[in-house]
Amino acid sequence: MRNIGFLSAALLLALGANAAAAADSATFWSDTAARPQTAASAPAQFRALALDAAALNAFLDDGARRGETLAVPQPDGGFAEFMLQDSDVMPPSLAAKYPQIRSYVGVAADGTQARIDVSPLGFQAMVFATDGVWIVQPQDKDGGNAYLSFARSAATPSHDFKCGVHGRPVANNIDAALRSGPVPLTTTGTIKRNYALAMAANHNYVIAISPTNGATVATGMAGVVATVNRVNQVYEKDFAIHMTLVPNNDQLVFPSASGDPYPNDDTAIDMNTAQVDSIIGSANYDVGHVLTTGSGGVAGLGVICVNGQKGDGTTGSPNPTGDAFWIDYVAHELGHQFGGDHTFNSTTSSCGGGNRNGPTAFEPGSGSTIMAYAGICGSANLQSNSDPYFTASSLNEIRTYTFGGGASCSDTTTNPNAVPVIAPLSNFIIPARTPFVLTGSATTTSGGTLSYDWEQNDTGSVNNTLTTDPGNGPIIRSLNPVPTGVRIIPRLSNLIAGTTLTGEILPTTARTMHFRLTVRDNVPGFGSTNSADMTVQSVVTSGAFKVTAPATAVSWAGNSTQTVTWDVAGTTAAPISCANVGIDVSTDGGLTYPLNVGSFPNNGSAAITVPNVATSQARVRVSCVGNIFFNISAPNFTITPGTDVIFKNGFES
C-alpha cells in the first residue's frame, strides 16, 4: 500500500477515530473452508470467507452516508481499513430511489484506494495496492454468504471478446500529427470533467448478473452502478473524468425480454443512440452505452457530445461482471467513445482483421494497457488481462478529444492543484544488446503520492514475434506505474535469472528509441498527470557490454584483491565515449548494489578490494560512469570474511 499525502489532517483524525468501528466491521467476516470451484472464471488462489450481510447493512445504515470506516478482508489474511465516501455514480434522486444500492470510494490511512459496492448483488470490492489489484466478490450468484478474496492476477481470464471500432474520424486527425513526429507531451487533470452517462442494459445482461432468485431493475441497476464505479476509478486517476448516471437511467434497464428493444449482438450499437434519445432525451445525456452478453465490443471513435452518435457504444460478454469485464472491455469501449484508438502492434488472432491502428501501435504484441488487446492475440499475448491504466498515446488522444469536440457537453471544475513537475531528462547513446536504466524524478504540491510509468514511444512495422528487433517500432512493453522513477531494462528479476519478460527485449540494431515518462499524482477523484521525453540511441558495436569475470561460483575473501573483467565492446570510442566505469557489489543476489568499490578506466579489467562481508549471493555490477548502460556478473558467488587490514605507522602490514 502506498502513502498518499493528500489526506488532510481532519481525514486522518477521522480515520483514527473510526478505527474501532473498522475493527467491529471485521467481525462481519469469518474464514471458511474453501468450496469447490466449478466456474471457468474461478481464481487459482483465494481466501474463502462468509459474510454476515445483515450486520454489514445495519452498520452502513447506522452511520451517515459518508465517513464510515470499513474493514475489507485481504487475500493473504488480515484486513485493510477504508474510510468510505459516496462514489457519486448515481445522482441523489436516483440513489434515493434505490437505497439498497450503495456505491463507495474507499481511502485507507496510508492512501490506498478502493471501490466498494453493496447491493442486491452482494458485496464487491476492488482494492488498488502498489503490488496489484485485489478483489472481494461473491463466490457465486446464489445470493448466499460465501465470498472470495483474491488477487486479480489469480483470476482465470475470459478470451471470448472481440472489439470493433466504427470509423476513425477523430483518430485520423490525431494520426496525421503522429506521422510527422513523436506524440506531443501530455498533461491531464488540469480540469475535472463530469459527463452525464446513459448506461442501458438488455435483459440478457440483467439475467446474467442477477442472483438465481430473479432478475429485476434493481439488480440490473446494481450491475450498472458497480461497472461505472470501477471505470470511474481509472478515468478519474488518468484524466480527472467522472461519469454520473442520468437521473432516469433505470428506464434503460430491462430485466425481461418483454419490452426489451435491444438485440443481443453487435447490432445493439446501431440502435442505442436512437433508443436513449427517445427515453432520456438527447439534451439530457453526454455519452451512452449498452451492456449485453453477446455484442462483444463495438464503439464509435470520438463520439461523446456528438448528437446522433454519442450513444454509439456497446459491450457484451457471456460473463459480464468482474474486473476483467469492467477494465478490459467496458473501459476499453468507452475509451473509443472518448477518442482513444487501439495501441497494440500485432496482427495475430483478434489483433488482426484490421483492428491494429498503425499510428497508435505503440505497444509490442497484444499490448497490456486498457486500449490494447491483452489476452486475445494468441502467440502475441503479453499477458491475460489488461492493466488498469492508459498508455501515453491514449492519454494524449483522449486528452486531445476531451479538450476539443468532447469539451462542449461536460460540466467542468478547475483543478486547484498543479500537475506534477518533472525534472529535466537527458538523452543517451548506448551499445546494443546491453542492459540500461531509465531514471526520472518529479515533485507535486497536490498532496498526492506520485507514481511513475516509463514507456517506449515508437511506432513502426508490424512485429508478431516479440523476440526480434526489426529496427523500428516498439520492443519494450509498458508496465504498471510504480512509486519510483527508476526502470531497469530488462526487468531486474529477469536479468538476474537470465530470462526474458514477454514483450521486453534489448535493442540489437542501430536505432533511436523514444521514451516517455508519465507521472501521476493519484489524487482520488481529481488525478493529474504530466509527461517528459528522452531518447536512447542504440549503437551496434563488437558485441554486448558484459561482465566476463567473475563468471563462476567462485569464493573470494573479504579484503582480498581480485580482478573484475568485462567486455568493453567498443564503448570507449565515439559516439558512446565511455571513459570510466563504476564497480559495485551486491550481497543479495543482484537485487541491490550498496557496496561501491571504485571508479576505474574502461579498459576491460580492474583490481578491486573485496568488501569484507559474508554472503553466498554476491554479484558484481559494472556501469558506465555518466551513462545509463551496465551489466552484471552471473552466477552468484561467495564472499567470506577476511582478515582485517592493519596499518602501522601509515603502512599496511
PDB file of N, CA and C in Angstrom, residues 120-189:
ATOM      1  N   PRO A 120     -28.040  -5.536  -4.112  1.00  0.00           N
ATOM      2  CA  PRO A 120     -28.672  -6.858  -4.242  1.00  0.00           C
ATOM      3  C   PRO A 120     -27.761  -7.918  -4.847  1.00  0.00           C
ATOM      4  N   LEU A 121     -26.645  -7.491  -5.434  1.00  0.00           N
ATOM      5  CA  LEU A 121     -25.663  -8.445  -5.967  1.00  0.00           C
ATOM      6  C   LEU A 121     -24.653  -8.862  -4.911  1.00  0.00           C
ATOM      7  N   GLY A 122     -24.781  -8.331  -3.706  1.00  0.00           N
ATOM      8  CA  GLY A 122     -23.852  -8.662  -2.642  1.00  0.00           C
ATOM      9  C   GLY A 122     -22.795  -7.585  -2.452  1.00  0.00           C
ATOM     10  N   PHE A 123     -21.700  -7.979  -1.818  1.00  0.00           N
ATOM     11  CA  PHE A 123     -20.583  -7.085  -1.527  1.00  0.00           C
ATOM     12  C   PHE A 123     -19.506  -7.276  -2.589  1.00  0.00           C
ATOM     13  N   GLN A 124     -19.033  -6.172  -3.152  1.00  0.00           N
ATOM     14  CA  GLN A 124     -17.945  -6.221  -4.135  1.00  0.00           C
ATOM     15  C   GLN A 124     -16.944  -5.134  -3.797  1.00  0.00           C
ATOM     16  N   ALA A 125     -15.653  -5.498  -3.819  1.00  0.00           N
ATOM     17  CA  ALA A 125     -14.592  -4.515  -3.554  1.00  0.00           C
ATOM     18  C   ALA A 125     -13.435  -4.759  -4.495  1.00  0.00           C
ATOM     19  N   MET A 126     -12.857  -3.687  -5.009  1.00  0.00           N
ATOM     20  CA  MET A 126     -11.627  -3.715  -5.776  1.00  0.00           C
ATOM     21  C   MET A 126     -10.648  -2.774  -5.092  1.00  0.00           C
ATOM     22  N   VAL A 127      -9.506  -3.297  -4.682  1.00  0.00           N
ATOM     23  CA  VAL A 127      -8.517  -2.527  -3.936  1.00  0.00           C
ATOM     24  C   VAL A 127      -7.270  -2.368  -4.800  1.00  0.00           C
ATOM     25  N   PHE A 128      -6.749  -1.145  -4.872  1.00  0.00           N
ATOM     26  CA  PHE A 128      -5.667  -0.822  -5.793  1.00  0.00           C
ATOM     27  C   PHE A 128      -4.374  -0.603  -5.018  1.00  0.00           C
ATOM     28  N   ALA A 129      -3.693  -1.694  -4.711  1.00  0.00           N
ATOM     29  CA  ALA A 129      -2.453  -1.653  -3.953  1.00  0.00           C
ATOM     30  C   ALA A 129      -1.272  -1.476  -4.904  1.00  0.00           C
ATOM     31  N   THR A 130      -0.111  -1.117  -4.363  1.00  0.00           N
ATOM     32  CA  THR A 130       1.062  -0.905  -5.204  1.00  0.00           C
ATOM     33  C   THR A 130       1.529  -2.188  -5.865  1.00  0.00           C
ATOM     34  N   ASP A 131       1.208  -3.345  -5.269  1.00  0.00           N
ATOM     35  CA  ASP A 131       1.631  -4.608  -5.862  1.00  0.00           C
ATOM     36  C   ASP A 131       0.527  -5.265  -6.684  1.00  0.00           C
ATOM     37  N   GLY A 132      -0.511  -4.515  -7.022  1.00  0.00           N
ATOM     38  CA  GLY A 132      -1.559  -5.033  -7.879  1.00  0.00           C
ATOM     39  C   GLY A 132      -2.945  -4.907  -7.263  1.00  0.00           C
ATOM     40  N   VAL A 133      -3.941  -5.194  -8.077  1.00  0.00           N
ATOM     41  CA  VAL A 133      -5.339  -5.100  -7.653  1.00  0.00           C
ATOM     42  C   VAL A 133      -5.739  -6.391  -6.960  1.00  0.00           C
ATOM     43  N   TRP A 134      -6.475  -6.267  -5.836  1.00  0.00           N
ATOM     44  CA  TRP A 134      -7.108  -7.451  -5.255  1.00  0.00           C
ATOM     45  C   TRP A 134      -8.599  -7.200  -5.081  1.00  0.00           C
ATOM     46  N   ILE A 135      -9.345  -8.291  -5.044  1.00  0.00           N
ATOM     47  CA  ILE A 135     -10.791  -8.245  -5.229  1.00  0.00           C
ATOM     48  C   ILE A 135     -11.489  -9.070  -4.160  1.00  0.00           C
ATOM     49  N   VAL A 136     -12.653  -8.592  -3.717  1.00  0.00           N
ATOM     50  CA  VAL A 136     -13.564  -9.389  -2.891  1.00  0.00           C
ATOM     51  C   VAL A 136     -14.899  -9.426  -3.625  1.00  0.00           C
ATOM     52  N   GLN A 137     -15.434 -10.622  -3.836  1.00  0.00           N
ATOM     53  CA  GLN A 137     -16.700 -10.737  -4.550  1.00  0.00           C
ATOM     54  C   GLN A 137     -17.405 -12.026  -4.135  1.00  0.00           C
ATOM     55  N   PRO A 138     -18.718 -12.127  -4.407  1.00  0.00           N
ATOM     56  CA  PRO A 138     -19.439 -13.350  -4.055  1.00  0.00           C
ATOM     57  C   PRO A 138     -18.852 -14.582  -4.735  1.00  0.00           C
ATOM     58  N   GLN A 139     -18.925 -15.700  -4.017  1.00  0.00           N
ATOM     59  CA  GLN A 139     -18.480 -16.976  -4.586  1.00  0.00           C
ATOM     60  C   GLN A 139     -19.295 -17.347  -5.823  1.00  0.00           C
ATOM     61  N   ASP A 140     -20.589 -17.108  -5.783  1.00  0.00           N
ATOM     62  CA  ASP A 140     -21.449 -17.438  -6.909  1.00  0.00           C
ATOM     63  C   ASP A 140     -22.687 -16.547  -6.855  1.00  0.00           C
ATOM     64  N   LYS A 141     -23.670 -16.833  -7.671  1.00  0.00           N
ATOM     65  CA  LYS A 141     -24.846 -15.964  -7.796  1.00  0.00           C
ATOM     66  C   LYS A 141     -26.035 -16.454  -6.985  1.00  0.00           C
ATOM     67  N   ASP A 142     -25.823 -17.346  -6.041  1.00  0.00           N
ATOM     68  CA  ASP A 142     -26.982 -17.909  -5.339  1.00  0.00           C
ATOM     69  C   ASP A 142     -27.528 -17.003  -4.246  1.00  0.00           C
ATOM     70  N   GLY A 143     -26.931 -15.810  -4.088  1.00  0.00           N
ATOM     71  CA  GLY A 143     -27.398 -14.882  -3.072  1.00  0.00           C
ATOM     72  C   GLY A 143     -26.999 -15.273  -1.673  1.00  0.00           C
ATOM     73  N   GLY A 144     -26.087 -16.240  -1.541  1.00  0.00           N
ATOM     74  CA  GLY A 144     -25.660 -16.707  -0.232  1.00  0.00           C
ATOM     75  C   GLY A 144     -24.578 -15.831   0.371  1.00  0.00           C
ATOM     76  N   ASN A 145     -23.940 -16.347   1.431  1.00  0.00           N
ATOM     77  CA  ASN A 145     -22.973 -15.546   2.168  1.00  0.00           C
ATOM     78  C   ASN A 145     -21.533 -15.936   1.881  1.00  0.00           C
ATOM     79  N   ALA A 146     -21.283 -16.765   0.849  1.00  0.00           N
ATOM     80  CA  ALA A 146     -19.929 -17.226   0.536  1.00  0.00           C
ATOM     81  C   ALA A 146     -19.228 -16.212  -0.361  1.00  0.00           C
ATOM     82  N   TYR A 147     -17.990 -15.848   0.035  1.00  0.00           N
ATOM     83  CA  TYR A 147     -17.221 -14.832  -0.684  1.00  0.00           C
ATOM     84  C   TYR A 147     -15.791 -15.308  -0.904  1.00  0.00           C
ATOM     85  N   LEU A 148     -15.142 -14.690  -1.888  1.00  0.00           N
ATOM     86  CA  LEU A 148     -13.743 -14.949  -2.166  1.00  0.00           C
ATOM     87  C   LEU A 148     -12.978 -13.630  -2.165  1.00  0.00           C
ATOM     88  N   SER A 149     -11.795 -13.655  -1.582  1.00  0.00           N
ATOM     89  CA  SER A 149     -10.856 -12.543  -1.671  1.00  0.00           C
ATOM     90  C   SER A 149      -9.632 -13.055  -2.408  1.00  0.00           C
ATOM     91  N   PHE A 150      -9.232 -12.370  -3.483  1.00  0.00           N
ATOM     92  CA  PHE A 150      -8.145 -12.896  -4.313  1.00  0.00           C
ATOM     93  C   PHE A 150      -7.475 -11.771  -5.093  1.00  0.00           C
ATOM     94  N   ALA A 151      -6.244 -12.030  -5.505  1.00  0.00           N
ATOM     95  CA  ALA A 151      -5.527 -11.100  -6.361  1.00  0.00           C
ATOM     96  C   ALA A 151      -6.084 -11.169  -7.770  1.00  0.00           C
ATOM     97  N   ARG A 152      -6.202 -10.030  -8.406  1.00  0.00           N
ATOM     98  CA  ARG A 152      -6.714 -10.009  -9.778  1.00  0.00           C
ATOM     99  C   ARG A 152      -5.875 -10.892 -10.691  1.00  0.00           C
ATOM    100  N   SER A 153      -4.584 -10.959 -10.431  1.00  0.00           N
ATOM    101  CA  SER A 153      -3.698 -11.763 -11.272  1.00  0.00           C
ATOM    102  C   SER A 153      -3.990 -13.250 -11.160  1.00  0.00           C
ATOM    103  N   ALA A 154      -4.711 -13.660 -10.088  1.00  0.00           N
ATOM    104  CA  ALA A 154      -5.026 -15.081  -9.900  1.00  0.00           C
ATOM    105  C   ALA A 154      -6.298 -15.497 -10.623  1.00  0.00           C
ATOM    106  N   ALA A 155      -7.038 -14.524 -11.155  1.00  0.00           N
ATOM    107  CA  ALA A 155      -8.297 -14.848 -11.825  1.00  0.00           C
ATOM    108  C   ALA A 155      -8.029 -15.496 -13.176  1.00  0.00           C
ATOM    109  N   THR A 156      -8.878 -16.425 -13.555  1.00  0.00           N
ATOM    110  CA  THR A 156      -8.783 -17.064 -14.865  1.00  0.00           C
ATOM    111  C   THR A 156      -9.452 -16.161 -15.891  1.00  0.00           C
ATOM    112  N   PRO A 157      -8.709 -15.751 -16.942  1.00  0.00           N
ATOM    113  CA  PRO A 157      -9.276 -14.791 -17.886  1.00  0.00           C
ATOM    114  C   PRO A 157     -10.290 -15.423 -18.825  1.00  0.00           C
ATOM    115  N   SER A 158     -11.143 -14.570 -19.380  1.00  0.00           N
ATOM    116  CA  SER A 158     -12.074 -14.989 -20.426  1.00  0.00           C
ATOM    117  C   SER A 158     -11.609 -14.387 -21.740  1.00  0.00           C
ATOM    118  N   HIS A 159     -11.462 -15.209 -22.770  1.00  0.00           N
ATOM    119  CA  HIS A 159     -10.925 -14.747 -24.041  1.00  0.00           C
ATOM    120  C   HIS A 159     -11.961 -14.846 -25.148  1.00  0.00           C
ATOM    121  N   ASP A 160     -13.202 -14.510 -24.821  1.00  0.00           N
ATOM    122  CA  ASP A 160     -14.279 -14.650 -25.792  1.00  0.00           C
ATOM    123  C   ASP A 160     -14.721 -13.290 -26.333  1.00  0.00           C
ATOM    124  N   PHE A 161     -13.813 -12.326 -26.353  1.00  0.00           N
ATOM    125  CA  PHE A 161     -14.208 -10.957 -26.647  1.00  0.00           C
ATOM    126  C   PHE A 161     -13.642 -10.511 -27.984  1.00  0.00           C
ATOM    127  N   LYS A 162     -14.449  -9.760 -28.728  1.00  0.00           N
ATOM    128  CA  LYS A 162     -13.990  -9.135 -29.957  1.00  0.00           C
ATOM    129  C   LYS A 162     -14.415  -7.673 -29.930  1.00  0.00           C
ATOM    130  N   CYS A 163     -13.554  -6.835 -30.455  1.00  0.00           N
ATOM    131  CA  CYS A 163     -13.819  -5.392 -30.432  1.00  0.00           C
ATOM    132  C   CYS A 163     -13.820  -4.862 -31.852  1.00  0.00           C
ATOM    133  N   GLY A 164     -14.700  -3.923 -32.100  1.00  0.00           N
ATOM    134  CA  GLY A 164     -14.708  -3.243 -33.384  1.00  0.00           C
ATOM    135  C   GLY A 164     -14.840  -1.754 -33.176  1.00  0.00           C
ATOM    136  N   VAL A 165     -14.228  -0.980 -34.063  1.00  0.00           N
ATOM    137  CA  VAL A 165     -14.291   0.473 -33.974  1.00  0.00           C
ATOM    138  C   VAL A 165     -15.051   0.989 -35.180  1.00  0.00           C
ATOM    139  N   HIS A 166     -16.096   1.755 -34.927  1.00  0.00           N
ATOM    140  CA  HIS A 166     -16.870   2.335 -36.021  1.00  0.00           C
ATOM    141  C   HIS A 166     -16.164   3.574 -36.543  1.00  0.00           C
ATOM    142  N   GLY A 167     -15.362   3.394 -37.586  1.00  0.00           N
ATOM    143  CA  GLY A 167     -14.708   4.537 -38.201  1.00  0.00           C
ATOM    144  C   GLY A 167     -13.599   5.103 -37.346  1.00  0.00           C
ATOM    145  N   ARG A 168     -12.774   5.930 -37.932  1.00  0.00           N
ATOM    146  CA  ARG A 168     -11.696   6.580 -37.191  1.00  0.00           C
ATOM    147  C   ARG A 168     -11.643   8.065 -37.534  1.00  0.00           C
ATOM    148  N   PRO A 169     -12.778   8.763 -37.470  1.00  0.00           N
ATOM    149  CA  PRO A 169     -12.766  10.169 -37.881  1.00  0.00           C
ATOM    150  C   PRO A 169     -11.894  11.032 -37.002  1.00  0.00           C
ATOM    151  N   VAL A 170     -11.931  10.822 -35.711  1.00  0.00           N
ATOM    152  CA  VAL A 170     -11.133  11.651 -34.813  1.00  0.00           C
ATOM    153  C   VAL A 170      -9.690  11.204 -34.816  1.00  0.00           C
ATOM    154  N   ALA A 171      -9.483   9.876 -34.743  1.00  0.00           N
ATOM    155  CA  ALA A 171      -8.126   9.359 -34.692  1.00  0.00           C
ATOM    156  C   ALA A 171      -7.340   9.751 -35.927  1.00  0.00           C
ATOM    157  N   ASN A 172      -7.994   9.824 -37.080  1.00  0.00           N
ATOM    158  CA  ASN A 172      -7.268  10.177 -38.280  1.00  0.00           C
ATOM    159  C   ASN A 172      -6.655  11.564 -38.162  1.00  0.00           C
ATOM    160  N   ASN A 173      -7.360  12.481 -37.510  1.00  0.00           N
ATOM    161  CA  ASN A 173      -6.809  13.810 -37.323  1.00  0.00           C
ATOM    162  C   ASN A 173      -5.581  13.769 -36.425  1.00  0.00           C
ATOM    163  N   ILE A 174      -5.669  12.981 -35.337  1.00  0.00           N
ATOM    164  CA  ILE A 174      -4.539  12.854 -34.435  1.00  0.00           C
ATOM    165  C   ILE A 174      -3.406  12.110 -35.118  1.00  0.00           C
ATOM    166  N   ASP A 175      -3.755  11.088 -35.914  1.00  0.00           N
ATOM    167  CA  ASP A 175      -2.739  10.272 -36.560  1.00  0.00           C
ATOM    168  C   ASP A 175      -1.873  11.096 -37.499  1.00  0.00           C
ATOM    169  N   ALA A 176      -2.464  12.088 -38.150  1.00  0.00           N
ATOM    170  CA  ALA A 176      -1.675  12.914 -39.047  1.00  0.00           C
ATOM    171  C   ALA A 176      -0.543  13.601 -38.290  1.00  0.00           C
ATOM    172  N   ALA A 177      -0.840  14.037 -37.084  1.00  0.00           N
ATOM    173  CA  ALA A 177       0.199  14.655 -36.262  1.00  0.00           C
ATOM    174  C   ALA A 177       1.238  13.625 -35.829  1.00  0.00           C
ATOM    175  N   LEU A 178       0.798  12.414 -35.544  1.00  0.00           N
ATOM    176  CA  LEU A 178       1.727  11.377 -35.113  1.00  0.00           C
ATOM    177  C   LEU A 178       2.721  11.043 -36.213  1.00  0.00           C
ATOM    178  N   ARG A 179       2.269  11.037 -37.445  1.00  0.00           N
ATOM    179  CA  ARG A 179       3.155  10.662 -38.541  1.00  0.00           C
ATOM    180  C   ARG A 179       4.269  11.689 -38.737  1.00  0.00           C
ATOM    181  N   SER A 180       4.036  12.912 -38.314  1.00  0.00           N
ATOM    182  CA  SER A 180       5.022  13.953 -38.514  1.00  0.00           C
ATOM    183  C   SER A 180       6.021  14.062 -37.382  1.00  0.00           C
ATOM    184  N   GLY A 181       5.862  13.281 -36.332  1.00  0.00           N
ATOM    185  CA  GLY A 181       6.802  13.342 -35.218  1.00  0.00           C
ATOM    186  C   GLY A 181       6.266  12.616 -34.011  1.00  0.00           C
ATOM    187  N   PRO A 182       7.006  12.677 -32.889  1.00  0.00           N
ATOM    188  CA  PRO A 182       6.573  11.990 -31.673  1.00  0.00           C
ATOM    189  C   PRO A 182       5.245  12.527 -31.162  1.00  0.00           C
ATOM    190  N   VAL A 183       4.569  11.718 -30.363  1.00  0.00           N
ATOM    191  CA  VAL A 183       3.322  12.151 -29.744  1.00  0.00           C
ATOM    192  C   VAL A 183       3.593  13.377 -28.881  1.00  0.00           C
ATOM    193  N   PRO A 184       2.773  14.418 -28.993  1.00  0.00           N
ATOM    194  CA  PRO A 184       3.006  15.611 -28.171  1.00  0.00           C
ATOM    195  C   PRO A 184       2.991  15.279 -26.684  1.00  0.00           C
ATOM    196  N   LEU A 185       3.781  16.010 -25.921  1.00  0.00           N
ATOM    197  CA  LEU A 185       3.779  15.835 -24.471  1.00  0.00           C
ATOM    198  C   LEU A 185       2.373  16.101 -23.936  1.00  0.00           C
ATOM    199  N   THR A 186       1.990  15.311 -22.961  1.00  0.00           N
ATOM    200  CA  THR A 186       0.610  15.337 -22.487  1.00  0.00           C
ATOM    201  C   THR A 186       0.539  15.698 -21.017  1.00  0.00           C
ATOM    202  N   THR A 187      -0.365  16.622 -20.707  1.00  0.00           N
ATOM    203  CA  THR A 187      -0.715  16.947 -19.333  1.00  0.00           C
ATOM    204  C   THR A 187      -2.209  16.731 -19.177  1.00  0.00           C
ATOM    205  N   THR A 188      -2.616  15.966 -18.169  1.00  0.00           N
ATOM    206  CA  THR A 188      -4.044  15.749 -17.947  1.00  0.00           C
ATOM    207  C   THR A 188      -4.414  16.149 -16.525  1.00  0.00           C
ATOM    208  N   GLY A 189      -5.717  16.386 -16.321  1.00  0.00           N
ATOM    209  CA  GLY A 189      -6.217  16.646 -14.984  1.00  0.00           C
ATOM    210  C   GLY A 189      -6.231  18.101 -14.569  1.00  0.00           C
TER     211      GLY A 189
END
